[in-house]
Short mmCIF file of C-alpha atoms and ligand atoms in Angstrom, two decimals:
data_model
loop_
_atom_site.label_atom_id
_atom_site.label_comp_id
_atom_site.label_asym_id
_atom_site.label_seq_id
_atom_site.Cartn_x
_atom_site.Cartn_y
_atom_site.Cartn_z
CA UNK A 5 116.89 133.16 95.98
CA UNK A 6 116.32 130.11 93.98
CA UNK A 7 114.50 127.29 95.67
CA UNK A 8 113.82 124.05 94.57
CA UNK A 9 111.33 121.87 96.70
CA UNK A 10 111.09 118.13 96.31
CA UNK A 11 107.08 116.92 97.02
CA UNK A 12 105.97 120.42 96.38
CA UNK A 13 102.87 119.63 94.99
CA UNK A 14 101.90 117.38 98.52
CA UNK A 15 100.11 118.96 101.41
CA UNK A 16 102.84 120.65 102.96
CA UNK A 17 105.76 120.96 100.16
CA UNK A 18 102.56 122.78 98.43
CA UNK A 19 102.39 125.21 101.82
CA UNK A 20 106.17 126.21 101.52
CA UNK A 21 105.79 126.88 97.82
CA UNK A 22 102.93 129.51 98.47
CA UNK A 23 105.03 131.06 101.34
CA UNK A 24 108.79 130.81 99.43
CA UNK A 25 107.10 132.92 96.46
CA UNK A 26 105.56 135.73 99.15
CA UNK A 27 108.88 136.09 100.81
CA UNK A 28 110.26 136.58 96.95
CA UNK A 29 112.00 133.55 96.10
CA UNK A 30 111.79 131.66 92.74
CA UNK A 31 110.32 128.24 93.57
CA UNK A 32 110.77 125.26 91.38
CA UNK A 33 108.52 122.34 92.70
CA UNK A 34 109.57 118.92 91.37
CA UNK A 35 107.27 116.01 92.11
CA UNK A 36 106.18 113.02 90.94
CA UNK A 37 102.27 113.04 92.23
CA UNK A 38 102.65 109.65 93.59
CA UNK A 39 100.89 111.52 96.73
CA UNK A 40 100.26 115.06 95.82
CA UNK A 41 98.05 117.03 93.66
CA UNK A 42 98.34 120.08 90.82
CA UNK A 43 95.10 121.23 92.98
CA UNK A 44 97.78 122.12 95.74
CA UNK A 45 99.41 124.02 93.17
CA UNK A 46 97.28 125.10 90.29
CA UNK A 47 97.41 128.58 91.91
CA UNK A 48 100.37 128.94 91.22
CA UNK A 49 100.88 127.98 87.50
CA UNK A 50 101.45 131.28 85.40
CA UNK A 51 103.22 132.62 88.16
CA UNK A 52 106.54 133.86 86.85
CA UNK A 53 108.43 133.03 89.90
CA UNK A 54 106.73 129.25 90.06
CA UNK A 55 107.59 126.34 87.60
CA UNK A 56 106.73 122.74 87.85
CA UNK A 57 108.84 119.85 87.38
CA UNK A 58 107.20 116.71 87.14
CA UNK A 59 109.55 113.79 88.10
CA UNK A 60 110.69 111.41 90.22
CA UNK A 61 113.39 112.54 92.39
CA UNK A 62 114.44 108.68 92.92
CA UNK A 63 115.70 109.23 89.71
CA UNK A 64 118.57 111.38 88.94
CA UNK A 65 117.36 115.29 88.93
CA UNK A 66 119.06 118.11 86.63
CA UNK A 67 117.66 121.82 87.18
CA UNK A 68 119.58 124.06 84.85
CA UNK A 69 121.17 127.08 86.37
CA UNK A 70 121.55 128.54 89.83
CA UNK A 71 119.93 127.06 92.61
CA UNK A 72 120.34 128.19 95.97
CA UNK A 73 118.60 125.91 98.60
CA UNK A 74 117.30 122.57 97.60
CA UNK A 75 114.54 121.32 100.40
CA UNK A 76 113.76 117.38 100.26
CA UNK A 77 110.17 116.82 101.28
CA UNK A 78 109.13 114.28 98.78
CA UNK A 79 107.60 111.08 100.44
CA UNK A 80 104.71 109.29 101.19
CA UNK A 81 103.91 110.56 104.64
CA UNK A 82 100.99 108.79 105.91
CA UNK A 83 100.86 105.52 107.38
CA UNK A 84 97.92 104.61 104.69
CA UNK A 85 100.36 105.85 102.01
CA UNK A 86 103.67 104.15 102.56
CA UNK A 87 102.09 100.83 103.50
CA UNK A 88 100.65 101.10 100.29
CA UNK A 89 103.89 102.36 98.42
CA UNK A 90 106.73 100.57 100.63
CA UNK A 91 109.31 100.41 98.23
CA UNK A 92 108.49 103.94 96.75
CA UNK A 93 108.81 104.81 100.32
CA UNK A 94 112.24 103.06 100.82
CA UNK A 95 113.25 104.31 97.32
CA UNK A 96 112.88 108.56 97.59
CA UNK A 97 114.37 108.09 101.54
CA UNK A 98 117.63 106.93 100.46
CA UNK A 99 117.91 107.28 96.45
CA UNK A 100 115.71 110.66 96.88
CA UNK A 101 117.57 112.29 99.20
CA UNK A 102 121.21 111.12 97.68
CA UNK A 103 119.81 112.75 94.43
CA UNK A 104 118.67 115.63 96.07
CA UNK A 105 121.95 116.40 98.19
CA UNK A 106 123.73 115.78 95.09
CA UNK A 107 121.81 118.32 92.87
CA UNK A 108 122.59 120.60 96.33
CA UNK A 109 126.59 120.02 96.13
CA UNK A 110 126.43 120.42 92.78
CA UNK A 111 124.74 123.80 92.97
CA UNK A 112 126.94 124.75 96.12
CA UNK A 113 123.26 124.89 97.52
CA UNK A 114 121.84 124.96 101.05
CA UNK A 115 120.14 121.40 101.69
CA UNK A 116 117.15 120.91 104.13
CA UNK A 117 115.52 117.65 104.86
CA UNK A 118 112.32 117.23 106.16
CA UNK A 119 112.24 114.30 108.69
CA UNK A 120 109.90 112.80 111.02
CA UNK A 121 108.88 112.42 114.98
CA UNK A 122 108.98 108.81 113.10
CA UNK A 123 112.47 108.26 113.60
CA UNK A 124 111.81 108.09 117.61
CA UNK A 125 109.41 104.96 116.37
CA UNK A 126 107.32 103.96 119.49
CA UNK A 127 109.49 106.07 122.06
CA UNK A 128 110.14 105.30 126.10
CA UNK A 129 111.32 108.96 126.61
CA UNK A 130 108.67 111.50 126.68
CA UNK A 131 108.26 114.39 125.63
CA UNK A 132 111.00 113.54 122.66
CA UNK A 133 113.82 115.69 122.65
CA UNK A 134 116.07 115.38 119.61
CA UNK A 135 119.59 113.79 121.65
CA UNK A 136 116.92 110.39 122.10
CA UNK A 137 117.75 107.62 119.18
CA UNK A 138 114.44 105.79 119.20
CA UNK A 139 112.68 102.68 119.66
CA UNK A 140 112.09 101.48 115.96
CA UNK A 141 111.62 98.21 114.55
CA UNK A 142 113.08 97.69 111.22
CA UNK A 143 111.24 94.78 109.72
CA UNK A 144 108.08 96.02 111.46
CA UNK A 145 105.44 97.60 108.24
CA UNK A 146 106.34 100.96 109.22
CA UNK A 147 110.34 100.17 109.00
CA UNK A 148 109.91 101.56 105.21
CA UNK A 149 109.20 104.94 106.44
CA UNK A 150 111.01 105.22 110.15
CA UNK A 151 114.04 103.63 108.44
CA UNK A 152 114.47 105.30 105.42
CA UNK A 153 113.84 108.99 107.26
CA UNK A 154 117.28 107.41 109.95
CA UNK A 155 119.08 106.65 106.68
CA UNK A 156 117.78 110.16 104.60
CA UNK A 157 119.09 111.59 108.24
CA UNK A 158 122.43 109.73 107.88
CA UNK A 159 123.20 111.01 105.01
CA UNK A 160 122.62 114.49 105.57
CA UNK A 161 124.55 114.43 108.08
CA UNK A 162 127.85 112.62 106.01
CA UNK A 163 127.59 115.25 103.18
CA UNK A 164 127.58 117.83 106.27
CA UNK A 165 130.71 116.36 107.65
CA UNK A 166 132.87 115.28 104.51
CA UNK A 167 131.34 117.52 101.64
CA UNK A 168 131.19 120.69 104.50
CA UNK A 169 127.93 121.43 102.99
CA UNK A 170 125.00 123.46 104.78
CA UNK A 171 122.50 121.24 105.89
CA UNK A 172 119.48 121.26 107.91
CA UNK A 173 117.60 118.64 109.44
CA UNK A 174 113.85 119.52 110.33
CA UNK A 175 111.91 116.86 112.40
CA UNK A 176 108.15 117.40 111.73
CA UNK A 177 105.39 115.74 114.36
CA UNK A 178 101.71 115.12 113.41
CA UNK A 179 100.75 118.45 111.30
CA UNK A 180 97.31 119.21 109.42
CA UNK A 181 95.64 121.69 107.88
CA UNK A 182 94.10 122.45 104.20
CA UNK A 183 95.27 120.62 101.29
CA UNK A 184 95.89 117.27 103.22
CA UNK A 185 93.81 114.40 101.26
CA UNK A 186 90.30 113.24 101.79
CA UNK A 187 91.18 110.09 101.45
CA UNK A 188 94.87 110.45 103.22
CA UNK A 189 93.91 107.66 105.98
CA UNK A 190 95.12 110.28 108.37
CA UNK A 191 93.04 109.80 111.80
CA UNK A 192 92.83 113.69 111.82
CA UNK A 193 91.20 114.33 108.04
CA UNK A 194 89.70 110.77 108.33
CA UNK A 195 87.98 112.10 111.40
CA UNK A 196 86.46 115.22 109.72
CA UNK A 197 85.22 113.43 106.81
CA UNK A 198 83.59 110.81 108.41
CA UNK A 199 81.87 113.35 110.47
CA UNK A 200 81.07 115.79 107.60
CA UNK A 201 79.44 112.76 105.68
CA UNK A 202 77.22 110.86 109.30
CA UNK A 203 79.87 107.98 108.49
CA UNK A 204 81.17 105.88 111.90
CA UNK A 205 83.92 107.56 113.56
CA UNK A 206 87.06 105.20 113.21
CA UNK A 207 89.32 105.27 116.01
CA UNK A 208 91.70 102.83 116.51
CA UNK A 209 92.53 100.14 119.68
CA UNK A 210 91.33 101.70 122.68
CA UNK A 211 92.23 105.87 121.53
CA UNK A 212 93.90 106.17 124.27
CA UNK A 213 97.53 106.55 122.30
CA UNK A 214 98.61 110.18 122.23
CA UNK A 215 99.64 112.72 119.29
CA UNK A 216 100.21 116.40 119.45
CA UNK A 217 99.42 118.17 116.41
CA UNK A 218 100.77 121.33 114.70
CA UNK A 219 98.73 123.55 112.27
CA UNK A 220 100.53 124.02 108.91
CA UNK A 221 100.97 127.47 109.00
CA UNK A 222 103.35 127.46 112.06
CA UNK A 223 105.43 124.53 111.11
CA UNK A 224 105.95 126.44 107.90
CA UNK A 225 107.15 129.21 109.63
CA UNK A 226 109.44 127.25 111.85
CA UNK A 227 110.81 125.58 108.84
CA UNK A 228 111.77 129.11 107.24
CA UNK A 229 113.74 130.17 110.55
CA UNK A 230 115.67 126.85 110.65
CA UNK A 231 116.30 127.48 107.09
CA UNK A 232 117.90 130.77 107.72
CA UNK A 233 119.37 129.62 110.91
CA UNK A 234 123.22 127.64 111.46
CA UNK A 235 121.63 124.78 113.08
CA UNK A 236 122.51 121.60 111.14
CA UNK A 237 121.96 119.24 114.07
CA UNK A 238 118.20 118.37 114.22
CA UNK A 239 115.54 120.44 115.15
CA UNK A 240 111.98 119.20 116.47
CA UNK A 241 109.26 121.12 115.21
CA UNK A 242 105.68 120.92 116.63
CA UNK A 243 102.91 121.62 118.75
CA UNK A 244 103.44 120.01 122.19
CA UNK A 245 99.78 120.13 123.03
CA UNK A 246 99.18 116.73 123.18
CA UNK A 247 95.74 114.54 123.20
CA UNK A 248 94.32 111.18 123.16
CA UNK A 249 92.82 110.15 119.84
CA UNK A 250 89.45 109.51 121.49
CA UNK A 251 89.83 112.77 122.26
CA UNK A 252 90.75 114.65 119.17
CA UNK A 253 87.31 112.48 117.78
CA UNK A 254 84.96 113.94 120.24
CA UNK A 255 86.36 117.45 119.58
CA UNK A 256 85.99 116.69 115.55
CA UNK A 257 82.18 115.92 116.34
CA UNK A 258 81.82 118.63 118.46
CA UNK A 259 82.68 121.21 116.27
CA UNK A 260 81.13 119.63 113.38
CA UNK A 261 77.95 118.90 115.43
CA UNK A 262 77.85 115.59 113.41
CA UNK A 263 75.57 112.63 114.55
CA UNK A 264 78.41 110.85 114.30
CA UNK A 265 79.19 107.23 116.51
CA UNK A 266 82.87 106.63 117.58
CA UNK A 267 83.37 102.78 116.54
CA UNK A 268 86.98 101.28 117.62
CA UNK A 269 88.83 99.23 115.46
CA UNK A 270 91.81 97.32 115.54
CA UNK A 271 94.99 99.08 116.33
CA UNK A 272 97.62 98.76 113.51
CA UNK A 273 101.41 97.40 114.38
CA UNK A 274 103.85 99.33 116.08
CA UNK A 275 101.49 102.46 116.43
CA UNK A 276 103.16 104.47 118.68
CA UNK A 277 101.09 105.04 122.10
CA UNK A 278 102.64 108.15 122.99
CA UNK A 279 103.74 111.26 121.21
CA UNK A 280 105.08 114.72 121.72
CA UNK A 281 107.85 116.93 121.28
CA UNK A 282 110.13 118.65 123.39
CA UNK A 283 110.41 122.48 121.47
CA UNK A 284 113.02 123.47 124.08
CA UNK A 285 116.02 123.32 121.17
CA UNK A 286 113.60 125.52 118.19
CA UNK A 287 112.40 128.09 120.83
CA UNK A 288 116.17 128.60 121.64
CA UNK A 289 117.75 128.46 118.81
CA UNK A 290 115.03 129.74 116.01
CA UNK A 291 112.97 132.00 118.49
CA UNK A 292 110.04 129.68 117.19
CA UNK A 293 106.90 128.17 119.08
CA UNK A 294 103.56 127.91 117.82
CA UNK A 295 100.73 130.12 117.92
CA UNK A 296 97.76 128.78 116.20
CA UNK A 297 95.46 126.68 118.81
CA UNK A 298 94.28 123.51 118.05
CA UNK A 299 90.59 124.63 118.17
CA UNK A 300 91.24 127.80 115.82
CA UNK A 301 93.13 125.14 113.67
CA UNK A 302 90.37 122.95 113.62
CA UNK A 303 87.94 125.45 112.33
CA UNK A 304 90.10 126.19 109.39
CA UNK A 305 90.69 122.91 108.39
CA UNK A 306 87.05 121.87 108.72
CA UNK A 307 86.14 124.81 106.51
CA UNK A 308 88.60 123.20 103.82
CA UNK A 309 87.41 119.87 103.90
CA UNK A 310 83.88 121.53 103.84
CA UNK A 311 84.48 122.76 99.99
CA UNK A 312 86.53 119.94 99.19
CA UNK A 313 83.93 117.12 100.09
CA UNK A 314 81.09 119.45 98.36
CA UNK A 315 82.97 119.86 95.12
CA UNK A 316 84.38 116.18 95.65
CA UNK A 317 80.32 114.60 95.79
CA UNK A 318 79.14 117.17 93.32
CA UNK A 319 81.82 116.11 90.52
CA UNK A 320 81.19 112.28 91.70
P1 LIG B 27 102.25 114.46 100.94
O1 LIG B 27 102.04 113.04 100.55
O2 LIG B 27 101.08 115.38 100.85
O3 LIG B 27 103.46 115.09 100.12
C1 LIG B 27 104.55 114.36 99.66
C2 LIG B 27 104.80 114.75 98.22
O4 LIG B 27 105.94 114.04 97.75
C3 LIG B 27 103.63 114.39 97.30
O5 LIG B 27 103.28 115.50 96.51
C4 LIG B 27 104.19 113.25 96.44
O6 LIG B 27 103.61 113.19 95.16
C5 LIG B 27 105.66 113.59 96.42
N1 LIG B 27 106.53 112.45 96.14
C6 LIG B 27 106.54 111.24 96.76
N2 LIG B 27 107.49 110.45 96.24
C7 LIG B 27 108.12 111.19 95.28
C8 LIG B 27 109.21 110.95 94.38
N3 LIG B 27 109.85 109.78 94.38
N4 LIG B 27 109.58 111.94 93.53
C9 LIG B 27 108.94 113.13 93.53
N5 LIG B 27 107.90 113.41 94.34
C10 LIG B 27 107.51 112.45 95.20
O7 LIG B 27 102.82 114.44 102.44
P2 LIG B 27 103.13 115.64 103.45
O8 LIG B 27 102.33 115.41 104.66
O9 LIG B 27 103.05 116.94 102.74
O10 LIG B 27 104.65 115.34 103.81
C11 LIG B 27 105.73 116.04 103.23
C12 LIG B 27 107.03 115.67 103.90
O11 LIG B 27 106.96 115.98 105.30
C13 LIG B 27 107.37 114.19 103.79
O12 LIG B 27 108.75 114.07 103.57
C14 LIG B 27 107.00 113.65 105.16
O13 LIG B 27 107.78 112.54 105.50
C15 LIG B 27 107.28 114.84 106.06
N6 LIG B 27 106.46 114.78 107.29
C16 LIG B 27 105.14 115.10 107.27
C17 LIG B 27 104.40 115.01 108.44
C18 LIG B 27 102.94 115.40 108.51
O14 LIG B 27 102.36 115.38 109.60
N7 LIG B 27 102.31 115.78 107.43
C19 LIG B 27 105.01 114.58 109.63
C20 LIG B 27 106.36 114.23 109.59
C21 LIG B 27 107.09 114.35 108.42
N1 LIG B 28 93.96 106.53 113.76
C1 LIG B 28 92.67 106.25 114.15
N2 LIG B 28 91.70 106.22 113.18
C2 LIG B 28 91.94 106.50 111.88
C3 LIG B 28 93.26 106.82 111.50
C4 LIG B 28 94.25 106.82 112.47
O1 LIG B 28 92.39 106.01 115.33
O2 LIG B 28 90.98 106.46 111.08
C5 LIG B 28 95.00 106.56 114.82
C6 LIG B 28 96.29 105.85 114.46
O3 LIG B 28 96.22 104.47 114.78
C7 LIG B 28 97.28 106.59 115.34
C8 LIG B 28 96.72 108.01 115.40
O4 LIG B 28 95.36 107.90 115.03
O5 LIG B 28 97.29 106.07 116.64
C9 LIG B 28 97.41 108.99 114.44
O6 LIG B 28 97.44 108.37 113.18
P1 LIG B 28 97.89 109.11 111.85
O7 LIG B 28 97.68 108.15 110.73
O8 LIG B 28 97.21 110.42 111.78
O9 LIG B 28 99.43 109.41 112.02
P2 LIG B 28 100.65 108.74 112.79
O10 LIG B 28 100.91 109.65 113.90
O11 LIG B 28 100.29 107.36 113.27
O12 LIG B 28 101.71 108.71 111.76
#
């Protein structure tokens, strides 16, 4: 298997790199580092089945030779990022992923396209199952991301139905884990750093708004069986255990036992106040629900962030 994965040098794209090349595929990893690092992939330079391909995929991509499944995860993916990259943001959703399906036609490849609990915006159906069409507002500052995943969805969906070609559609929720950025605005690494380093916990409006997050390691594993599965209609992937923010801050300082204060601060537009996905369609059709705890997941991400922030201030 040849594999090509847009954004493989981000947080997760770097994730399914490291677990492509241990099930024995040859991964080529094209991204631009608008968001990601060679830190999240440094590993894997000098690795015969690894090569790096630094460009950006809103551009047209050529990748000589046979290429078997093409997976589109490059994008700015957190609310910090694509406000600050909008048209970036707007650009690799729909030039990105026309590029990418074409290089995946072209190839007679298997496309996958990583999507977003986004593209339910600030839902009135809970738990979100994948048949509900959202509650988005366009112009809104998150429109560049919500709006470009619908239209990145769109067009999967129209090479699916007039090219016939084998598509899948994965739609992540909140995940975390190592390699996610210090400075990634993210409440959940945001959180841990600001307790590793005595800062004021940030949590925004009144915390009561709801996520449900999914450690890395299962939604990579989720995103292999969809891969391998026939499903080209969407598929939610994620950890339905879900929490308040003000929550997932006192269990940060907990387990940190940082001195820590909670402050709030203003919520930003169109957060969404509730969150959390309905698994019914992956456990039934990929055999897939997931099985690290949020606690255990915690730990491991803490530990990360630990030798990050200590090589980080050292090198400062
Ligand atoms: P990330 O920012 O760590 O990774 C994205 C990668 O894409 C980065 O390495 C970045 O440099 C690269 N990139 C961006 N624009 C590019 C371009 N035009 N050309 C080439 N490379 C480009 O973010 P992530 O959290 O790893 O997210 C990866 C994918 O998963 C994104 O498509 C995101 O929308 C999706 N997703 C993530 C989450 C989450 O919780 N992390 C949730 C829903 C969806
Ligand atoms: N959030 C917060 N403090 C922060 C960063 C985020 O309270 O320092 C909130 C944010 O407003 C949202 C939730 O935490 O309600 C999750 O935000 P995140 O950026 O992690 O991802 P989102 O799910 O909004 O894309």
């Amino acid at each position: 298997m040849r594999t090509v994965i847009t954004g493989g040098a981000g947080f997760i794209g770097s994730h399914l790199c490291d677990y492509l090349i241990e099930k024995g595929h040859q991964v080529i990893c094209i991204d631009s580092l608008l968001t990601g690092k060679v830190e999240n992939i440094v590993h894997l330079m000098g690795n015969s089945q690894f090569r790096f391909i630094k460009h950006n995929v809103s551009d047209y991509i050529y990748v000589d030779g046979q290429v078997d499944n093409v997976l589109h995860f490059a994008s700015p993916a957190s609310p910090f990022d694509y406000l600050e990259f909008p048209i970036q943001t707007l650009k690799v959703g729909s030039l990105g992923t026309l590029n990418s399906l074409g290089l995946a036609k072209t190839k007679k490849a298997k496309f996958l396209l990583a999507s977003t609990s986004e593209v339910y915006g600030d839902p009135q159906i809970h738990p979100q199952r994948e048949d509900y069409w959202g509650h988005v507002n366009p112009v809104g500052p998150r429109g560049v991301y919500d709006e470009a995943k619908r239209f990145a969805e769109a067009m999967t969906m129209a090479y699916h139905r007039y090219h016939h070609m084998d598509t899948r559609i994965v739609r992540i929720f909140n995940t975390y884990g190592p390699r996610m950025r210090v400075k990634d605005g993210r409440a959940l690494p945001n959180f841990i750093c600001q307790a590793l380093r005595g800062e004021d916990i940030t949590v925004f409006g009144n915390g009561l708004q709801t996520r449900s997050f999914c450690y890395v390691s299962d939604l990579v594993e989720g995103i292999y069986r969809l891969l391998l599965s026939n499903e080209y209609d969407p598929v939610n992937i994620g950890n339905p255990e879900e929490i308040t923010i003000h929550q997932l801050a006192k269990e940060i300082l907990a387990l940190t036992g940082s001195k820590s204060r909670i402050i709030f601060k203003t919520l930003p537009v169109d957060d969404p106040k509730i969150r959390q996905p309905d698994i019914s369609r992956a456990k039934k059709v990929l055999g897939w629900e997931p099985k690290i705890v949020r606690e255990e997941g915690l730990r491991k991400t803490l530990r990360y962030f630990k030798d990050t922030l200590s090589s980080f201030e050292k090198n400062r």
